[in-house]
Amino acid sequence: MDFIDEVADNIKEGLFHLAKRDRNQQQTSYGKKAQSKSFFRDRKNEGKNEILYTDQVPVMLPDNKKAKYDSLCIQKFKDSTQSFISHGFQAHKTTHIKIQSRFLCAELRPIFRDYDVDFNDEDGILTFEPFEPLYFKRYDIWRRARQLEESVEDDAAGAEAQEHLEFIIKDVLNDDMYDLIKDADELHEQGQITWNLLWTLFPHHSLVIANNAWGYQQAYQVLGFKYIKDETMSPLFFDITYQYIHFDAFRYRFVKANLTIPHFTGKRRINELDVYPTDRVPNPTKLRSELTARGRLMLDYQDVHHIQILPALLDSSRENYDEILKDLGRADAISTQPSQDSRRPASGSAVDSRRRPSKETQAMNRILVEMEDDNLLLTCPLLHAFSLRSKKWIAFYDNAYAHLVADDNRKSLLLSLVKSQLIVSEVPEDPIPEKGFI
């Protein structure tokens, strides 16, 4: 079991070896002092069902002395970076930090809202290496400290909060996390990254870009990440949980999925990764403009009944019309034949109005998607349809959507072809009376 997981499990089971204290007696002083204390893991107790920490190396900290540190705003817990002591010295690194200050907890709660941080009203915050919230939100912490500094002249509580924020900046960000921040900043400036610092590219709710087998670029919103290892603890890949917006034939909804980056050694160019931040593309402004335009104009096609694929647009020979793709939701609604494909959703009633969004539903969809600017970037152009050529339900990316960001002359030509298909059918054998766009 990984050390961090072991500690987390022990905390949950109540085995974390800190002294029990009288809450009523300690409440007023708990976490009040703008000071910190480091505790070191005691390796003499390996294999036992609890983890013990020493006050200093290598003297044990008796239980009855631990309560005296309750007044400190921060407690830091460290583990050795090697399994043996060389020449009487042993290096340690901070593995988790306990923030006891009620002032810090109150100030950090809104700052850490995007992260899975457990705010315990009695014990405070416990955060583990690599301290993602502190790393990604360090500038927010600094700005909040500056705000309080300018407005706490007659506010005692605000003055204490500002003092504690200044302390965590100095004692944690500028001390324990100094090397991490320095190394990550240097790599980012060079446009490079290492495996161990890969996570620093993906703050929660940030936007990333990825190419896919369909040939289009898609923006995704990061929800979380983790390193995946095998049973021997060797690294396998970096897993990113993300979300994007998908049209399910009735409404636009957020879909969660995962992207992975295989393990690598040495340094890699950031924009050569399988997934990387949108601000690392050659022209971020142009990419954002194109994806936003595609997302906004795709909202106009919520009620498309079907799409014809024409390999040779002006050739009227029959073979060019063999493949007709119908929107999955629409075709499913009008189908009376049982599905032979397990991937196809169960058919509802042929008169189920929900299978075709009304004008009101389409308008509401537009409002919900356009509510946040980033939503347009996250809209997926992938379509689900039934192929009359292969008789299979498939997912596809139709290059016809490229006209959404095409030049005006090409767009006018395509729209003219669409309008002509709405009036006249060029193919008598076409089994579908309604016309979509070409």
Coordinates of C-alpha atoms in Angstrom, one line a residue:
M1 CA 0.0 0.0 0.0
D2 CA 1.3 3.5 -0.9
F3 CA 2.3 5.5 2.1
I4 CA -0.2 8.3 1.4
D5 CA -3.0 5.7 1.1
E6 CA -1.9 4.1 4.3
V7 CA -2.0 7.4 6.2
A8 CA -5.4 8.2 4.7
D9 CA -6.8 4.9 5.8
N10 CA -5.5 5.3 9.3
I11 CA -7.0 8.7 9.6
K12 CA -10.4 7.3 8.5
E13 CA -10.2 4.5 11.0
G14 CA -9.3 6.8 13.9
L15 CA -5.8 5.3 14.3
F16 CA -3.9 8.5 13.5
H17 CA -1.7 8.8 16.6
L18 CA -2.4 12.3 17.9
A19 CA -3.3 13.0 21.5
K20 CA -7.0 13.1 22.4
R21 CA -7.8 16.5 23.8
D22 CA -10.6 18.2 25.6
R23 CA -12.4 20.2 22.9
N24 CA -14.0 22.6 25.3
Q25 CA -10.7 23.6 27.0
Q26 CA -8.7 23.8 23.7
Q27 CA -11.3 25.4 21.5
T28 CA -10.3 29.1 22.1
S29 CA -6.6 28.5 21.4
Y30 CA -6.8 25.8 18.7
G31 CA -4.8 26.8 15.7
K32 CA -4.4 30.4 16.9
K33 CA -0.6 30.8 16.7
A34 CA 1.0 31.7 13.4
Q35 CA 3.5 29.0 13.8
S36 CA 4.2 25.5 12.5
K37 CA 5.7 22.3 13.8
S38 CA 7.2 19.3 11.9
F39 CA 6.7 15.7 13.0
F40 CA 8.8 12.9 11.6
R41 CA 7.7 9.4 10.9
D42 CA 9.0 6.8 13.3
R43 CA 10.3 3.9 11.2
K44 CA 10.7 1.7 14.3
N45 CA 7.0 0.9 14.2
E46 CA 6.9 -0.4 10.6
G47 CA 4.4 -3.2 10.2
K48 CA 2.1 -2.1 13.0
N49 CA -1.5 -0.9 12.4
E50 CA -0.7 2.7 13.3
I51 CA 1.7 5.3 12.2
L52 CA 3.7 7.1 14.9
Y53 CA 5.5 10.4 14.5
T54 CA 8.4 11.9 16.6
D55 CA 8.8 15.4 17.8
Q56 CA 12.3 15.5 16.5
V57 CA 14.7 13.0 15.0
P58 CA 15.0 10.5 16.6
V59 CA 13.4 11.3 20.0
M60 CA 9.9 10.0 20.4
L61 CA 7.1 12.4 21.2
P62 CA 5.2 11.2 24.3
D63 CA 1.4 11.3 24.0
N64 CA 1.0 13.8 26.8
K65 CA 3.1 16.4 25.0
K66 CA 1.3 16.4 21.6
A67 CA -1.6 18.6 22.8
K68 CA 0.7 21.5 23.3
Y69 CA 1.0 21.8 19.5
D70 CA -2.8 22.2 19.1
S71 CA -2.4 26.0 19.2
L72 CA -0.2 26.0 16.1
C73 CA -1.9 27.0 12.9
I74 CA -0.1 24.4 10.9
Q75 CA 1.4 20.9 11.6
K76 CA 3.6 19.3 9.0
F77 CA 4.2 15.6 8.8
K78 CA 7.4 14.3 7.2
D79 CA 8.8 11.0 6.0
S80 CA 12.3 9.9 5.1
T81 CA 13.3 10.1 1.4
Q82 CA 15.4 7.0 1.8
S83 CA 15.0 3.8 3.8
F84 CA 18.4 4.0 5.6
I85 CA 20.4 6.6 7.4
S86 CA 23.7 7.6 5.8
H87 CA 26.5 9.0 8.0
G88 CA 24.0 9.8 10.7
F89 CA 21.8 12.0 8.6
Q90 CA 18.6 11.3 6.9
A91 CA 16.6 13.6 4.5
H92 CA 12.9 14.1 5.0
K93 CA 10.1 15.5 2.9
T94 CA 6.7 16.8 3.9
T95 CA 4.0 14.2 3.0
H96 CA 0.9 15.9 4.4
I97 CA 0.0 19.1 6.1
K98 CA -2.6 19.8 8.7
I99 CA -4.0 23.3 8.7
Q100 CA -5.6 23.9 12.2
S101 CA -6.2 27.7 12.0
R102 CA -9.9 28.5 11.8
F103 CA -8.9 31.8 10.1
L104 CA -7.1 29.9 7.3
C105 CA -9.9 27.4 7.0
A106 CA -12.4 30.2 6.5
E107 CA -10.3 31.9 4.0
L108 CA -9.3 28.8 2.1
R109 CA -12.7 27.2 1.8
P110 CA -13.9 29.4 -1.1
I111 CA -10.5 29.4 -2.7
F112 CA -10.4 25.5 -2.7
R113 CA -14.0 25.1 -3.8
D114 CA -12.9 23.3 -7.1
Y115 CA -10.9 20.7 -5.2
D116 CA -11.8 17.7 -3.1
V117 CA -10.6 19.1 0.2
D118 CA -12.1 17.8 3.5
F119 CA -12.9 20.8 5.7
N120 CA -13.3 19.4 9.2
D121 CA -14.9 21.9 11.6
E122 CA -13.0 20.5 14.5
D123 CA -9.6 19.5 13.1
G124 CA -9.2 21.8 10.1
I125 CA -7.8 20.8 6.7
L126 CA -5.6 17.8 6.0
T127 CA -4.0 18.0 2.5
F128 CA -1.6 15.5 1.0
E129 CA 1.5 15.6 -1.2
P130 CA 1.7 17.0 -3.9
F131 CA -0.6 19.6 -2.4
E132 CA -2.5 20.4 -5.5
P133 CA -4.9 23.0 -4.0
L134 CA -2.0 25.0 -2.5
Y135 CA 0.0 24.8 -5.8
F136 CA -2.8 25.7 -8.2
K137 CA -4.3 28.4 -5.9
R138 CA -1.1 30.0 -4.6
Y139 CA -1.8 33.2 -6.5
D140 CA -5.3 33.4 -5.1
I141 CA -3.9 33.0 -1.6
W142 CA -1.4 35.7 -2.2
R143 CA -4.0 38.1 -3.6
R144 CA -6.4 37.4 -0.7
A145 CA -3.5 38.2 1.8
R146 CA -3.0 41.6 -0.1
Q147 CA -6.7 42.4 0.1
L148 CA -6.8 41.8 3.8
E149 CA -3.6 43.8 4.3
E150 CA -5.4 46.8 2.8
S151 CA -8.6 46.5 4.8
V152 CA -7.8 45.2 8.3
E153 CA -6.9 48.4 10.2
D154 CA -9.9 48.2 12.5
D155 CA -10.7 44.5 12.1
A156 CA -9.0 42.2 14.7
A157 CA -10.2 39.0 13.1
G158 CA -9.2 40.2 9.7
A159 CA -5.8 41.0 11.0
E160 CA -5.3 37.5 12.4
A161 CA -6.5 36.0 9.1
Q162 CA -4.1 38.1 7.2
E163 CA -1.3 37.1 9.5
H164 CA -2.1 33.4 9.1
L165 CA -2.3 33.8 5.3
E166 CA 1.1 35.5 5.3
F167 CA 2.5 32.7 7.4
I168 CA 1.3 29.9 5.1
I169 CA 2.8 31.8 2.1
K170 CA 6.1 32.0 3.9
D171 CA 6.2 28.7 5.7
V172 CA 4.6 26.4 3.2
L173 CA 4.6 27.9 -0.3
N174 CA 8.0 29.6 0.0
D175 CA 9.6 26.8 2.1
D176 CA 8.1 23.3 1.7
M177 CA 6.9 23.9 -1.9
Y178 CA 9.7 26.1 -3.1
D179 CA 11.6 23.5 -5.1
L180 CA 8.3 22.2 -6.6
I181 CA 7.2 25.6 -7.8
K182 CA 10.6 26.6 -9.1
D183 CA 11.1 23.4 -11.1
A184 CA 7.6 23.5 -12.5
D185 CA 7.8 27.2 -13.5
E186 CA 11.2 26.6 -15.3
L187 CA 9.8 23.7 -17.3
H188 CA 6.7 25.5 -18.2
E189 CA 8.7 28.5 -19.5
Q190 CA 10.7 26.1 -21.6
G191 CA 7.6 24.5 -23.0
Q192 CA 8.6 21.1 -21.5
I193 CA 7.5 18.8 -18.7
T194 CA 8.7 15.7 -16.8
W195 CA 6.6 12.7 -15.7
N196 CA 6.6 13.6 -12.0
L197 CA 5.5 17.2 -12.7
L198 CA 3.0 16.3 -15.4
W199 CA 0.1 17.0 -13.0
T200 CA 1.1 20.7 -12.8
L201 CA -0.3 21.3 -16.3
F202 CA -3.9 20.3 -15.4
P203 CA -5.6 22.4 -12.7
H204 CA -9.2 21.5 -12.1
H205 CA -11.7 23.1 -14.5
S206 CA -8.9 24.1 -16.9
L207 CA -9.4 23.5 -20.6
V208 CA -7.3 20.9 -22.5
I209 CA -7.1 20.0 -26.2
A210 CA -6.8 16.5 -27.7
N211 CA -6.7 15.1 -31.2
N212 CA -8.7 12.0 -31.9
A213 CA -9.2 9.3 -34.4
W214 CA -12.1 11.2 -36.1
G215 CA -9.7 13.9 -37.2
Y216 CA -11.1 16.9 -35.3
Q217 CA -9.9 18.8 -32.3
Q218 CA -12.0 18.7 -29.2
A219 CA -11.7 20.8 -26.0
Y220 CA -12.3 19.2 -22.7
Q221 CA -12.7 20.5 -19.1
V222 CA -10.4 18.8 -16.5
L223 CA -12.2 17.4 -13.4
G224 CA -9.3 15.5 -11.8
F225 CA -6.3 13.3 -12.5
K226 CA -4.2 10.5 -11.0
Y227 CA -1.1 8.5 -11.7
I228 CA -1.8 4.9 -12.5
K229 CA 0.8 2.2 -11.4
D230 CA 1.0 -1.5 -11.8
E231 CA 1.2 -4.1 -9.0
T232 CA 5.0 -3.5 -8.7
M233 CA 4.3 0.3 -8.3
S234 CA 5.9 1.0 -11.7
P235 CA 4.2 3.9 -13.5
L236 CA 1.8 3.0 -16.3
F237 CA 0.0 6.2 -17.4
F238 CA -1.5 9.5 -16.3
D239 CA -5.2 9.4 -16.2
I240 CA -7.3 12.6 -16.7
T241 CA -11.0 12.8 -15.8
Y242 CA -12.7 15.3 -18.0
Q243 CA -16.1 16.5 -19.2
Y244 CA -17.5 17.7 -22.5
I245 CA -21.0 18.6 -23.9
H246 CA -22.8 16.1 -26.1
F247 CA -26.1 16.3 -27.9
D248 CA -28.2 13.2 -27.2
A249 CA -30.9 14.0 -29.8
F250 CA -33.0 15.8 -27.3
R251 CA -30.8 18.0 -25.1
Y252 CA -27.2 18.9 -24.6
R253 CA -25.6 17.4 -21.5
F254 CA -22.3 17.0 -19.8
V255 CA -20.6 13.7 -20.3
K256 CA -17.7 12.5 -18.2
A257 CA -14.9 10.4 -19.6
N258 CA -11.1 9.8 -19.3
L259 CA -8.0 10.5 -21.3
T260 CA -4.6 9.0 -20.7
I261 CA -1.0 10.0 -21.3
P262 CA 1.4 7.0 -21.4
H263 CA 4.4 7.0 -19.1
F264 CA 7.5 8.6 -20.5
T265 CA 11.1 9.3 -19.2
G266 CA 13.1 12.5 -19.4
K267 CA 11.5 15.7 -20.7
R268 CA 8.7 16.0 -23.3
R269 CA 7.5 19.0 -25.2
I270 CA 4.1 20.0 -23.7
N271 CA 2.4 20.5 -27.1
E272 CA 3.5 17.0 -28.2
L273 CA 1.6 15.2 -25.4
D274 CA -1.6 13.4 -26.3
V275 CA -3.4 15.9 -24.1
Y276 CA -2.2 19.4 -23.3
P277 CA -3.6 22.8 -22.1
T278 CA -5.4 24.9 -24.7
D279 CA -3.0 27.8 -24.0
R280 CA -0.1 25.7 -25.4
V281 CA -1.4 25.5 -29.0
P282 CA 0.4 27.7 -31.6
N283 CA -2.5 30.2 -31.8
P284 CA -4.8 29.9 -28.7
T285 CA -6.9 32.8 -29.8
K286 CA -7.6 31.3 -33.2
L287 CA -8.4 27.9 -31.8
R288 CA -10.8 29.3 -29.2
S289 CA -12.5 31.4 -31.9
E290 CA -13.0 28.4 -34.2
L291 CA -14.2 26.0 -31.6
T292 CA -16.6 28.7 -30.2
A293 CA -18.0 29.3 -33.7
R294 CA -18.4 25.6 -34.3
G295 CA -20.2 25.2 -31.0
R296 CA -22.5 28.1 -31.4
L297 CA -23.6 27.3 -35.0
M298 CA -24.0 23.6 -34.3
L299 CA -26.9 24.7 -32.1
D300 CA -28.8 25.5 -35.3
Y301 CA -28.8 21.8 -36.3
Q302 CA -30.7 20.4 -33.3
D303 CA -33.6 19.3 -35.5
V304 CA -31.7 17.8 -38.5
H305 CA -33.6 14.7 -39.6
H306 CA -30.9 13.0 -41.5
I307 CA -27.6 13.5 -43.3
Q308 CA -26.7 12.3 -46.8
I309 CA -23.0 11.5 -47.4
L310 CA -22.1 12.3 -51.0
P311 CA -18.5 11.3 -51.9
A312 CA -18.8 13.2 -55.3
L313 CA -21.1 16.1 -54.7
L314 CA -22.0 16.8 -58.3
D315 CA -22.0 13.2 -59.6
S316 CA -25.5 11.8 -59.8
S317 CA -24.5 8.2 -60.3
R318 CA -26.4 5.8 -57.9
E319 CA -23.4 4.6 -56.0
N320 CA -22.7 8.0 -54.6
Y321 CA -26.1 7.8 -52.7
D322 CA -25.7 4.4 -51.2
E323 CA -24.8 5.6 -47.7
I324 CA -27.4 7.7 -45.9
L325 CA -26.9 8.5 -42.3
K326 CA -29.9 9.3 -40.1
D327 CA -29.7 10.9 -36.7
L328 CA -29.8 8.2 -34.1
G329 CA -32.5 9.8 -32.0
R330 CA -34.8 10.6 -34.9
A331 CA -34.4 7.2 -36.6
D332 CA -34.9 5.4 -33.3
A333 CA -38.2 7.2 -32.7
I334 CA -39.7 6.3 -36.1
S335 CA -38.3 2.7 -36.2
T336 CA -40.7 -0.2 -35.7
Q337 CA -38.0 -2.9 -36.2
P338 CA -36.3 -4.4 -33.1
S339 CA -32.6 -3.5 -32.9
Q340 CA -30.0 -6.2 -33.6
D341 CA -27.2 -4.0 -32.2
S342 CA -26.7 -3.9 -28.5
R343 CA -25.2 -0.4 -28.8
R344 CA -28.5 1.0 -30.0
P345 CA -30.7 2.5 -27.3
A346 CA -34.1 1.0 -26.6
S347 CA -36.8 2.3 -29.0
G348 CA -39.5 4.4 -27.4
S349 CA -42.9 5.2 -28.7
A350 CA -43.0 6.4 -32.3
V351 CA -45.1 9.3 -31.2
D352 CA -42.8 10.2 -28.3
S353 CA -42.4 14.0 -28.8
R354 CA -39.3 14.0 -26.7
R355 CA -37.4 12.3 -29.5
R356 CA -37.6 15.5 -31.4
P357 CA -36.9 18.7 -29.4
S358 CA -39.6 21.3 -29.9
K359 CA -38.7 24.8 -30.8
E360 CA -39.0 25.7 -27.1
T361 CA -36.7 22.9 -26.1
Q362 CA -34.2 24.0 -28.7
A363 CA -34.3 27.6 -27.4
M364 CA -33.7 26.3 -23.9
N365 CA -30.8 24.2 -25.1
R366 CA -29.3 27.2 -26.7
I367 CA -29.6 29.3 -23.5
L368 CA -28.1 26.5 -21.3
V369 CA -25.1 26.0 -23.6
E370 CA -24.4 29.6 -24.2
M371 CA -24.7 30.4 -20.4
E372 CA -21.0 29.9 -20.1
D373 CA -18.5 30.9 -22.8
D374 CA -16.4 27.7 -22.3
N375 CA -19.5 25.5 -23.0
L376 CA -19.3 26.3 -26.7
L377 CA -15.7 25.1 -26.8
L378 CA -16.8 21.9 -25.1
T379 CA -19.6 21.0 -27.5
C380 CA -18.8 17.8 -29.3
P381 CA -19.5 17.6 -33.1
L382 CA -19.5 13.8 -33.1
L383 CA -22.8 12.4 -34.4
H384 CA -24.6 9.1 -33.8
A385 CA -26.4 7.6 -36.8
F386 CA -27.7 4.6 -38.6
S387 CA -25.9 3.7 -41.8
L388 CA -28.2 2.4 -44.6
R389 CA -25.2 1.1 -46.4
S390 CA -23.7 -1.0 -43.6
K391 CA -27.0 -1.4 -41.7
K392 CA -25.2 -0.5 -38.5
W393 CA -25.5 2.1 -35.8
I394 CA -22.3 4.1 -35.8
A395 CA -20.7 7.2 -34.5
F396 CA -19.2 9.5 -37.1
Y397 CA -17.7 13.0 -37.6
D398 CA -19.1 14.5 -40.8
N399 CA -16.7 16.9 -42.5
A400 CA -19.7 18.8 -43.6
Y401 CA -19.5 20.5 -40.2
A402 CA -16.3 22.2 -41.4
H403 CA -18.4 24.7 -43.1
L404 CA -19.4 26.2 -39.7
V405 CA -16.0 27.9 -39.6
A406 CA -15.4 28.0 -43.4
D407 CA -14.9 31.2 -45.5
D408 CA -18.1 33.0 -46.6
N409 CA -17.9 31.9 -50.3
R410 CA -17.7 28.2 -49.4
K411 CA -20.4 28.5 -46.7
S412 CA -22.8 30.2 -49.2
L413 CA -22.3 27.3 -51.7
L414 CA -23.0 24.7 -49.0
L415 CA -26.0 26.5 -47.7
S416 CA -27.4 26.8 -51.3
L417 CA -27.0 23.0 -51.7
V418 CA -28.9 22.5 -48.5
K419 CA -31.8 24.7 -49.5
S420 CA -32.0 22.9 -52.9
Q421 CA -32.3 19.5 -51.2
L422 CA -35.1 20.8 -49.0
I423 CA -37.2 21.4 -52.2
V424 CA -36.2 18.8 -54.8
S425 CA -35.2 15.2 -54.4
E426 CA -32.5 14.2 -56.8
V427 CA -32.8 10.5 -56.0
P428 CA -36.2 8.8 -56.4
E429 CA -35.0 5.8 -54.5
D430 CA -34.3 7.8 -51.4
P431 CA -36.4 6.1 -48.6
I432 CA -36.5 9.2 -46.4
P433 CA -38.8 12.0 -47.4
E434 CA -37.4 14.7 -45.2
K435 CA -34.2 16.4 -46.2
G436 CA -31.3 17.5 -44.0
F437 CA -28.1 19.2 -45.1
I438 CA -25.6 17.7 -47.5

